[in-house]
XYZ file of C-alpha atoms in Angstrom:
241
model
C 30.567 70.040 37.602
C 31.812 68.273 41.291
C 29.157 65.052 39.971
C 31.696 64.492 36.669
C 34.662 64.113 39.371
C 34.552 60.527 39.907
C 34.103 59.832 36.114
C 37.152 61.894 35.747
C 39.040 60.376 38.381
C 38.122 57.064 37.077
C 39.222 57.830 33.356
C 42.428 58.674 35.069
C 43.318 55.040 36.864
C 42.389 53.196 33.684
C 45.142 55.162 32.063
C 47.173 54.477 34.836
C 47.148 50.414 33.780
C 47.946 48.537 31.317
C 46.800 48.835 28.340
C 45.182 45.364 28.442
C 43.761 45.418 32.265
C 41.948 49.134 30.868
C 40.299 46.727 27.893
C 38.756 44.006 30.787
C 37.786 46.541 33.622
C 37.052 49.173 31.827
C 34.324 48.120 29.408
C 31.928 47.345 31.705
C 30.728 50.973 31.647
C 29.429 50.686 28.263
C 26.087 48.547 28.485
C 26.963 46.548 31.246
C 25.636 43.375 29.366
C 27.649 40.345 30.749
C 30.289 39.269 28.440
C 29.190 36.586 26.323
C 26.130 35.695 27.034
C 24.713 36.532 23.530
C 27.422 34.012 22.260
C 25.616 31.578 24.350
C 22.061 32.547 23.951
C 22.787 31.808 19.883
C 24.356 28.180 20.559
C 21.077 27.677 22.963
C 19.050 28.449 20.328
C 20.887 26.558 17.635
C 20.237 23.139 19.032
C 16.207 24.142 18.842
C 14.973 20.933 16.843
C 13.536 22.413 13.565
C 9.165 22.215 14.263
C 8.961 21.873 10.067
C 11.600 18.454 10.641
C 10.035 15.843 8.235
C 7.583 12.932 9.458
C 9.744 9.272 9.335
C 7.338 6.341 8.292
C 8.305 2.402 8.442
C 10.165 0.827 5.362
C 8.038 -0.965 3.360
C 7.878 -5.156 4.346
C 7.992 -6.043 0.276
C 10.125 -4.480 -2.595
C 9.766 -6.989 -5.665
C 5.997 -8.628 -7.148
C 6.313 -12.073 -8.071
C 6.008 -12.995 -11.966
C 2.279 -12.809 -12.217
C 1.371 -15.863 -13.969
C 4.001 -18.222 -11.604
C 2.179 -16.800 -8.938
C -0.689 -19.394 -9.218
C 0.307 -22.696 -9.272
C 0.299 -24.875 -12.504
C -2.490 -27.805 -9.958
C -4.491 -24.726 -8.885
C -4.739 -23.338 -12.745
C -5.699 -26.894 -13.712
C -8.203 -27.302 -10.790
C -10.096 -24.001 -11.444
C -10.304 -23.451 -15.495
C -9.930 -27.072 -17.034
C -9.731 -26.411 -20.484
C -7.489 -23.527 -19.809
C -6.718 -21.803 -23.727
C -3.666 -20.590 -22.460
C -1.844 -22.980 -19.687
C 0.272 -20.644 -18.640
C -1.788 -17.685 -18.413
C -2.010 -14.130 -20.071
C 0.729 -11.073 -18.573
C -1.764 -7.724 -18.685
C 0.333 -4.814 -19.069
C 2.366 -3.185 -17.267
C 4.938 -0.232 -16.938
C 6.449 -1.190 -13.717
C 6.429 -5.031 -13.342
C 7.717 -4.008 -10.169
C 4.772 -2.070 -9.112
C 1.769 -3.267 -10.534
C 1.061 -7.127 -12.841
C -1.679 -9.046 -13.687
C -2.362 -12.647 -15.387
C -5.589 -14.447 -16.332
C -6.971 -17.848 -17.862
C -10.072 -19.068 -19.504
C -11.391 -21.855 -20.702
C -14.600 -23.657 -21.942
C -15.699 -26.845 -20.930
C -17.665 -28.940 -23.311
C -20.273 -31.338 -21.978
C -21.868 -32.696 -25.271
C -25.821 -32.073 -24.763
C -25.259 -31.270 -20.994
C -24.701 -27.759 -22.373
C -20.894 -26.015 -21.500
C -18.945 -24.187 -18.652
C -17.133 -21.246 -19.193
C -14.296 -20.257 -16.142
C -12.177 -16.767 -16.073
C -9.496 -16.166 -14.130
C -7.398 -13.388 -12.540
C -4.402 -12.549 -10.028
C -3.614 -9.003 -9.785
C -0.836 -7.197 -7.100
C -0.670 -3.591 -6.405
C 2.876 -2.086 -4.044
C 3.272 0.466 -2.650
C 6.061 2.058 -0.971
C 6.347 4.165 2.428
C 6.293 7.749 1.782
C 6.545 10.797 4.676
C 3.595 12.534 3.356
C 0.208 9.151 2.252
C 1.752 6.979 4.657
C 2.957 3.522 5.142
C 3.032 0.832 2.710
C 1.051 -1.469 4.704
C -1.213 1.445 5.549
C -1.438 2.829 1.824
C -2.073 -1.068 1.206
C -4.898 -1.287 4.127
C -6.060 2.064 1.865
C -6.264 0.828 -1.400
C -7.813 -2.558 -0.109
C -10.772 -0.704 1.507
C -11.160 1.091 -2.108
C -11.166 -1.784 -3.969
C -13.635 -3.653 -1.915
C -16.441 -1.006 -1.583
C -15.573 -0.298 -5.295
C -16.859 -4.255 -6.232
C -19.743 -3.929 -3.799
C -21.162 -1.248 -6.402
C -20.447 -3.228 -9.633
C -23.688 -1.545 -11.553
C -26.186 -4.537 -12.127
C -24.508 -6.783 -9.488
C -27.322 -8.853 -7.592
C -26.640 -10.732 -4.036
C -24.053 -9.300 -2.891
C -21.819 -10.549 -0.218
C -19.332 -9.620 1.455
C -17.202 -11.293 4.378
C -14.125 -12.101 5.968
C -11.327 -14.854 4.366
C -9.475 -15.895 7.976
C -6.168 -17.118 8.029
C -4.848 -15.636 4.126
C -2.729 -13.210 4.344
C -2.686 -10.275 6.630
C -6.179 -9.624 5.962
C -8.455 -10.509 2.995
C -12.500 -10.226 2.103
C -14.582 -11.768 0.161
C -16.915 -10.721 -2.400
C -19.265 -12.143 -4.457
C -22.408 -11.511 -6.700
C -24.098 -12.486 -9.389
C -24.216 -10.555 -13.435
C -25.767 -11.108 -16.193
C -24.010 -11.086 -19.346
C -25.031 -11.981 -23.195
C -28.389 -12.685 -21.736
C -26.711 -15.128 -19.220
C -26.004 -15.457 -15.624
C -21.959 -15.510 -14.160
C -20.775 -16.167 -10.417
C -18.302 -14.127 -9.274
C -16.421 -14.779 -6.418
C -13.552 -11.611 -5.753
C -10.802 -11.868 -2.846
C -8.803 -9.308 -1.991
C -5.868 -9.673 0.480
C -2.945 -7.586 1.674
C -0.061 -9.471 2.350
C 2.235 -6.234 4.118
C 2.622 -3.280 1.314
C 1.381 -5.806 -1.315
C -2.660 -5.848 -1.975
C -3.942 -8.728 -4.336
C -7.277 -9.294 -5.692
C -8.488 -12.604 -7.029
C -11.341 -13.061 -9.858
C -12.603 -16.311 -10.232
C -16.239 -15.953 -12.323
C -18.095 -18.147 -14.291
C -21.286 -19.372 -16.112
C -23.185 -22.374 -17.656
C -24.052 -22.714 -21.711
C -26.336 -24.369 -23.112
C -28.315 -25.872 -21.257
C -25.277 -26.453 -18.435
C -26.058 -25.496 -14.792
C -25.124 -21.627 -13.660
C -21.860 -22.398 -10.836
C -21.692 -22.588 -7.178
C -21.323 -19.148 -5.211
C -19.547 -20.651 -2.260
C -17.658 -23.592 -4.479
C -16.616 -20.622 -6.887
C -15.221 -18.747 -3.587
C -13.896 -21.491 -2.490
C -11.548 -21.809 -5.374
C -10.528 -17.682 -5.658
C -9.606 -18.566 -1.105
C -7.212 -21.424 -2.517
C -5.881 -19.017 -5.091
C -5.389 -16.443 -2.573
C -3.155 -18.370 -0.886
C -1.093 -19.142 -3.878
C -0.247 -15.645 -4.230
C 0.271 -14.544 -1.052
C 2.840 -17.469 -0.454
C 4.395 -16.159 -4.167
C 4.176 -12.651 -3.288
C 6.593 -14.172 0.046
C 8.757 -16.135 -1.964
C 9.558 -13.697 -4.737
C 11.772 -11.506 -1.741
C 13.225 -14.391 0.484
């Protein structure tokens, strides 16, 4: 009974002061928590960065592809495929020309008793967008470039496969050459797989000799393929000016 006296005294004292002071001075009997502490902690917690924030990637360098059949200059086409059936080239089918396009040329040069020389040239463009999940456009182009080179080196029936870098062409270029026998004739292939920014370019140049004509020299074909690759790299830059 005596222990409750101090508490009773405080209650009576609170009753004797204005209502506003009662609220402020007597609320401390509740739980001893500092006023406003919970709100401050809540505010501090809300300022933390979410752990699942979406990662960002660098934007793709090129937004457009050139018109494939105009990407290789007429001068280069005349030099590589002298008797092309269609000088302006044959465009490949594509459902999205801003991401994928291609064009090809082929022709046969008749040298009479010395036989005939066949040549085929094609160019393909593949553009990659930046994606937070898959990586930047340049990273994706680099990854697919490696896959394309591996696929070329694994061509069924290919003989004498050789791989080498073609320095000074685009951001990176790999040259792959090999021989392949088709329709009882030995074809020589010179292919370049290049990257410029977020665009991958594949140039395929091949040829064969018929009716006694000698098969083409691999190095000469590759030099020509590199020349066409330079045209294609320049065309990508021009299309995005």
